[in-house]
C-alpha cells in the first residue's frame, strides 16, 4: 500500500537560491516550526548515502538516508522500516517567467503504510504545508536581500 501527501508552491526567487535554502537542512528549524532539529552525518553538500536525523514536534525522531541528489533540482531521502517506509522528495522546477515551483512530497510505502498514513494524515499535511510556505518565505527574503545589496565594483 502507498499513501502520498504533496504540496507545490511557486517561489519568486531563483532556483539556485531556493536550492541553497532547501539543501541547508540543518537550518530548516529557522524557517519552519514543523522541524525542531536536524543533525547531519557529514558536512558539505547533501550526498547519497548520508544520514540525517530529523526531530519534529509530536512525531518520533527519524533517521533519513539520502537516496538521490540531482544538484540544483531535487533530492530524496527515506526513513522507516519494511512495514512503513517514508520517502521524502524535494523537487524544484524552474518557471519560464522566473523563479521556480517547489514540490514537497511524502510517500508512505509498505504493508502498514495505509495505517500510518491514516493516523498521521492531518499532521503530515499540516507539516508539508508549513515547510512549503516556510521555504517560499525564506527563499524570497534571501533573494530580496541579495537584490537590494549594493553592487560593489
PDB file of C-alpha atoms in Angstrom:
ATOM      1  CA  UNK A   1       0.000   0.000   0.000  1.00  0.00           C
ATOM      2  CA  UNK A   2       1.073   3.556  -0.684  1.00  0.00           C
ATOM      3  CA  UNK A   3      -0.130   6.942   0.543  1.00  0.00           C
ATOM      4  CA  UNK A   4       1.075  10.289  -0.767  1.00  0.00           C
ATOM      5  CA  UNK A   5       0.980  13.837   0.627  1.00  0.00           C
ATOM      6  CA  UNK A   6       2.207  16.504  -1.766  1.00  0.00           C
ATOM      7  CA  UNK A   7       2.363  20.283  -1.857  1.00  0.00           C
ATOM      8  CA  UNK A   8       3.623  22.518  -4.673  1.00  0.00           C
ATOM      9  CA  UNK A   9       4.270  26.226  -4.268  1.00  0.00           C
ATOM     10  CA  UNK A  10       5.511  28.934  -6.630  1.00  0.00           C
ATOM     11  CA  UNK A  11       8.541  30.784  -5.291  1.00  0.00           C
ATOM     12  CA  UNK A  12       9.642  34.165  -6.638  1.00  0.00           C
ATOM     13  CA  UNK A  13      13.347  33.527  -6.190  1.00  0.00           C
ATOM     14  CA  UNK A  14      15.995  31.997  -8.445  1.00  0.00           C
ATOM     15  CA  UNK A  15      16.088  28.205  -8.316  1.00  0.00           C
ATOM     16  CA  UNK A  16      19.724  28.398  -7.141  1.00  0.00           C
ATOM     17  CA  UNK A  17      18.636  30.449  -4.107  1.00  0.00           C
ATOM     18  CA  UNK A  18      15.796  28.049  -3.299  1.00  0.00           C
ATOM     19  CA  UNK A  19      18.152  25.082  -3.706  1.00  0.00           C
ATOM     20  CA  UNK A  20      20.616  26.644  -1.255  1.00  0.00           C
ATOM     21  CA  UNK A  21      17.849  27.116   1.340  1.00  0.00           C
ATOM     22  CA  UNK A  22      16.302  23.689   0.727  1.00  0.00           C
ATOM     23  CA  UNK A  23      19.527  21.710   0.975  1.00  0.00           C
ATOM     24  CA  UNK A  24      20.793  23.585   4.046  1.00  0.00           C
ATOM     25  CA  UNK A  25      18.719  21.086   6.016  1.00  0.00           C
ATOM     26  CA  UNK A  26      20.330  21.767   9.396  1.00  0.00           C
ATOM     27  CA  UNK A  27      18.787  25.270   9.213  1.00  0.00           C
ATOM     28  CA  UNK A  28      15.219  24.122   8.469  1.00  0.00           C
ATOM     29  CA  UNK A  29      14.192  24.863  12.082  1.00  0.00           C
ATOM     30  CA  UNK A  30      14.985  28.545  11.326  1.00  0.00           C
ATOM     31  CA  UNK A  31      12.186  28.767   8.753  1.00  0.00           C
ATOM     32  CA  UNK A  32       9.632  26.074   9.636  1.00  0.00           C
ATOM     33  CA  UNK A  33       8.115  25.267  13.006  1.00  0.00           C
ATOM     34  CA  UNK A  34       7.431  21.740  11.725  1.00  0.00           C
ATOM     35  CA  UNK A  35      11.078  20.808  12.342  1.00  0.00           C
ATOM     36  CA  UNK A  36      12.668  21.035  15.808  1.00  0.00           C
ATOM     37  CA  UNK A  37      16.193  19.962  14.931  1.00  0.00           C
ATOM     38  CA  UNK A  38      18.273  18.417  12.161  1.00  0.00           C
ATOM     39  CA  UNK A  39      21.621  16.688  12.548  1.00  0.00           C
ATOM     40  CA  UNK A  40      23.649  15.608   9.518  1.00  0.00           C
ATOM     41  CA  UNK A  41      26.229  12.816   9.479  1.00  0.00           C
ATOM     42  CA  UNK A  42      28.636  14.951   7.409  1.00  0.00           C
ATOM     43  CA  UNK A  43      29.284  18.489   6.225  1.00  0.00           C
ATOM     44  CA  UNK A  44      29.244  19.932   2.728  1.00  0.00           C
ATOM     45  CA  UNK A  45      26.626  19.350   0.063  1.00  0.00           C
ATOM     46  CA  UNK A  46      23.986  16.673   0.652  1.00  0.00           C
ATOM     47  CA  UNK A  47      25.283  13.362  -0.655  1.00  0.00           C
ATOM     48  CA  UNK A  48      23.729   9.998  -1.454  1.00  0.00           C
ATOM     49  CA  UNK A  49      24.211   7.633   1.471  1.00  0.00           C
ATOM     50  CA  UNK A  50      24.488  10.279   4.174  1.00  0.00           C
ATOM     51  CA  UNK A  51      22.147  10.089   7.152  1.00  0.00           C
ATOM     52  CA  UNK A  52      20.147  12.981   8.532  1.00  0.00           C
ATOM     53  CA  UNK A  53      18.382  12.840  11.912  1.00  0.00           C
ATOM     54  CA  UNK A  54      15.196  14.924  11.896  1.00  0.00           C
ATOM     55  CA  UNK A  55      13.179  15.751  15.020  1.00  0.00           C
ATOM     56  CA  UNK A  56       9.667  17.140  14.618  1.00  0.00           C
ATOM     57  CA  UNK A  57       7.115  18.206  17.219  1.00  0.00           C
ATOM     58  CA  UNK A  58       4.598  15.474  18.093  1.00  0.00           C
ATOM     59  CA  UNK A  59       6.380  12.884  15.911  1.00  0.00           C
ATOM     60  CA  UNK A  60       9.124  10.355  16.595  1.00  0.00           C
ATOM     61  CA  UNK A  61      12.657  11.386  15.643  1.00  0.00           C
ATOM     62  CA  UNK A  62      13.617   9.712  12.363  1.00  0.00           C
ATOM     63  CA  UNK A  63      16.925   8.974  10.694  1.00  0.00           C
ATOM     64  CA  UNK A  64      16.694   9.565   6.951  1.00  0.00           C
ATOM     65  CA  UNK A  65      19.155   8.237   4.399  1.00  0.00           C
ATOM     66  CA  UNK A  66      19.697  10.423   1.337  1.00  0.00           C
ATOM     67  CA  UNK A  67      18.905   8.239  -1.681  1.00  0.00           C
ATOM     68  CA  UNK A  68      19.057  10.707  -4.579  1.00  0.00           C
ATOM     69  CA  UNK A  69      20.562  14.111  -5.284  1.00  0.00           C
ATOM     70  CA  UNK A  70      20.165  15.884  -8.626  1.00  0.00           C
ATOM     71  CA  UNK A  71      22.213  19.033  -7.978  1.00  0.00           C
ATOM     72  CA  UNK A  72      20.104  22.176  -8.193  1.00  0.00           C
ATOM     73  CA  UNK A  73      16.949  20.190  -8.968  1.00  0.00           C
ATOM     74  CA  UNK A  74      15.918  17.564  -6.415  1.00  0.00           C
ATOM     75  CA  UNK A  75      16.824  15.297  -3.563  1.00  0.00           C
ATOM     76  CA  UNK A  76      15.118  12.390  -1.844  1.00  0.00           C
ATOM     77  CA  UNK A  77      15.575  10.633   1.444  1.00  0.00           C
ATOM     78  CA  UNK A  78      13.995   7.646   3.167  1.00  0.00           C
ATOM     79  CA  UNK A  79      13.290   6.560   6.721  1.00  0.00           C
ATOM     80  CA  UNK A  80      11.385   3.769   8.414  1.00  0.00           C
ATOM     81  CA  UNK A  81      11.142   0.024   8.025  1.00  0.00           C
ATOM     82  CA  UNK A  82       9.770  -2.563   5.616  1.00  0.00           C
ATOM     83  CA  UNK A  83       6.376  -2.192   7.340  1.00  0.00           C
ATOM     84  CA  UNK A  84       6.143   1.557   6.718  1.00  0.00           C
ATOM     85  CA  UNK A  85       8.821   3.462   4.878  1.00  0.00           C
ATOM     86  CA  UNK A  86       8.582   7.219   4.292  1.00  0.00           C
ATOM     87  CA  UNK A  87      10.141   8.666   1.150  1.00  0.00           C
ATOM     88  CA  UNK A  88      10.547  12.446   1.174  1.00  0.00           C
ATOM     89  CA  UNK A  89      11.079  14.110  -2.205  1.00  0.00           C
ATOM     90  CA  UNK A  90      12.040  17.753  -2.688  1.00  0.00           C
ATOM     91  CA  UNK A  91      11.802  18.923  -6.313  1.00  0.00           C
ATOM     92  CA  UNK A  92      12.485  22.328  -7.898  1.00  0.00           C
ATOM     93  CA  UNK A  93      11.131  23.161 -11.342  1.00  0.00           C
ATOM     94  CA  UNK A  94      12.209  26.468 -12.934  1.00  0.00           C
ATOM     95  CA  UNK A  95       9.366  28.658 -14.225  1.00  0.00           C
ATOM     96  CA  UNK A  96       9.615  30.340 -17.624  1.00  0.00           C
ATOM     97  CA  UNK A  97       8.640  33.716 -16.127  1.00  0.00           C
ATOM     98  CA  UNK A  98      11.318  33.377 -13.426  1.00  0.00           C
ATOM     99  CA  UNK A  99      11.502  31.798 -10.035  1.00  0.00           C
ATOM    100  CA  UNK A 100      10.595  28.171  -9.584  1.00  0.00           C
ATOM    101  CA  UNK A 101       7.978  25.778  -8.287  1.00  0.00           C
ATOM    102  CA  UNK A 102       8.928  23.677  -5.277  1.00  0.00           C
ATOM    103  CA  UNK A 103       7.179  20.346  -4.827  1.00  0.00           C
ATOM    104  CA  UNK A 104       7.441  18.573  -1.484  1.00  0.00           C
ATOM    105  CA  UNK A 105       6.142  15.004  -1.481  1.00  0.00           C
ATOM    106  CA  UNK A 106       5.994  12.390   1.273  1.00  0.00           C
ATOM    107  CA  UNK A 107       5.147   8.871   0.155  1.00  0.00           C
ATOM    108  CA  UNK A 108       4.446   6.164   2.738  1.00  0.00           C
ATOM    109  CA  UNK A 109       5.194   2.670   1.420  1.00  0.00           C
ATOM    110  CA  UNK A 110       4.898  -0.806   2.896  1.00  0.00           C
ATOM    111  CA  UNK A 111       2.152  -3.038   4.242  1.00  0.00           C
ATOM    112  CA  UNK A 112       1.461  -0.685   7.187  1.00  0.00           C
ATOM    113  CA  UNK A 113       1.633   2.500   5.080  1.00  0.00           C
ATOM    114  CA  UNK A 114      -2.133   2.903   4.871  1.00  0.00           C
ATOM    115  CA  UNK A 115      -2.458   2.713   8.677  1.00  0.00           C
ATOM    116  CA  UNK A 116       0.492   5.050   9.290  1.00  0.00           C
ATOM    117  CA  UNK A 117      -0.812   7.421   6.622  1.00  0.00           C
ATOM    118  CA  UNK A 118      -4.297   7.469   8.155  1.00  0.00           C
ATOM    119  CA  UNK A 119      -3.036   8.059  11.699  1.00  0.00           C
ATOM    120  CA  UNK A 120      -0.609  10.803  10.665  1.00  0.00           C
ATOM    121  CA  UNK A 121      -2.531  12.299   7.724  1.00  0.00           C
ATOM    122  CA  UNK A 122      -3.607  15.538   9.388  1.00  0.00           C
ATOM    123  CA  UNK A 123      -0.240  16.411  10.931  1.00  0.00           C
ATOM    124  CA  UNK A 124       1.644  15.303   7.793  1.00  0.00           C
ATOM    125  CA  UNK A 125      -0.463  17.563   5.561  1.00  0.00           C
ATOM    126  CA  UNK A 126      -0.032  20.447   8.005  1.00  0.00           C
ATOM    127  CA  UNK A 127       3.733  19.992   8.223  1.00  0.00           C
ATOM    128  CA  UNK A 128       4.222  19.678   4.452  1.00  0.00           C
ATOM    129  CA  UNK A 129       2.202  22.891   4.003  1.00  0.00           C
ATOM    130  CA  UNK A 130       4.271  24.658   6.696  1.00  0.00           C
ATOM    131  CA  UNK A 131       7.502  23.503   5.077  1.00  0.00           C
ATOM    132  CA  UNK A 132       6.435  24.685   1.600  1.00  0.00           C
ATOM    133  CA  UNK A 133       5.314  28.079   2.923  1.00  0.00           C
ATOM    134  CA  UNK A 134       8.466  28.462   5.042  1.00  0.00           C
ATOM    135  CA  UNK A 135      10.694  27.555   2.099  1.00  0.00           C
ATOM    136  CA  UNK A 136       8.932  30.184  -0.012  1.00  0.00           C
ATOM    137  CA  UNK A 137       9.220  32.912   2.642  1.00  0.00           C
ATOM    138  CA  UNK A 138      12.881  32.212   3.435  1.00  0.00           C
ATOM    139  CA  UNK A 139      13.926  31.915  -0.226  1.00  0.00           C
ATOM    140  CA  UNK A 140      12.101  35.072  -1.297  1.00  0.00           C
ATOM    141  CA  UNK A 141      13.559  37.027   1.644  1.00  0.00           C
ATOM    142  CA  UNK A 142      17.075  35.813   0.809  1.00  0.00           C
ATOM    143  CA  UNK A 143      16.611  36.757  -2.872  1.00  0.00           C
ATOM    144  CA  UNK A 144      15.290  40.209  -1.890  1.00  0.00           C
ATOM    145  CA  UNK A 145      18.321  40.815   0.368  1.00  0.00           C
ATOM    146  CA  UNK A 146      20.672  39.850  -2.445  1.00  0.00           C
ATOM    147  CA  UNK A 147      18.961  42.097  -4.989  1.00  0.00           C
ATOM    148  CA  UNK A 148      18.963  45.019  -2.532  1.00  0.00           C
ATOM    149  CA  UNK A 149      22.690  44.674  -1.771  1.00  0.00           C
ATOM    150  CA  UNK A 150      24.771  47.371  -3.446  1.00  0.00           C
ATOM    151  CA  UNK A 151      26.873  46.298  -6.398  1.00  0.00           C
ATOM    152  CA  UNK A 152      30.497  46.920  -5.401  1.00  0.00           C
ATOM    153  CA  UNK A 153      32.983  47.475  -8.240  1.00  0.00           C
TER     154      UNK A 153
END
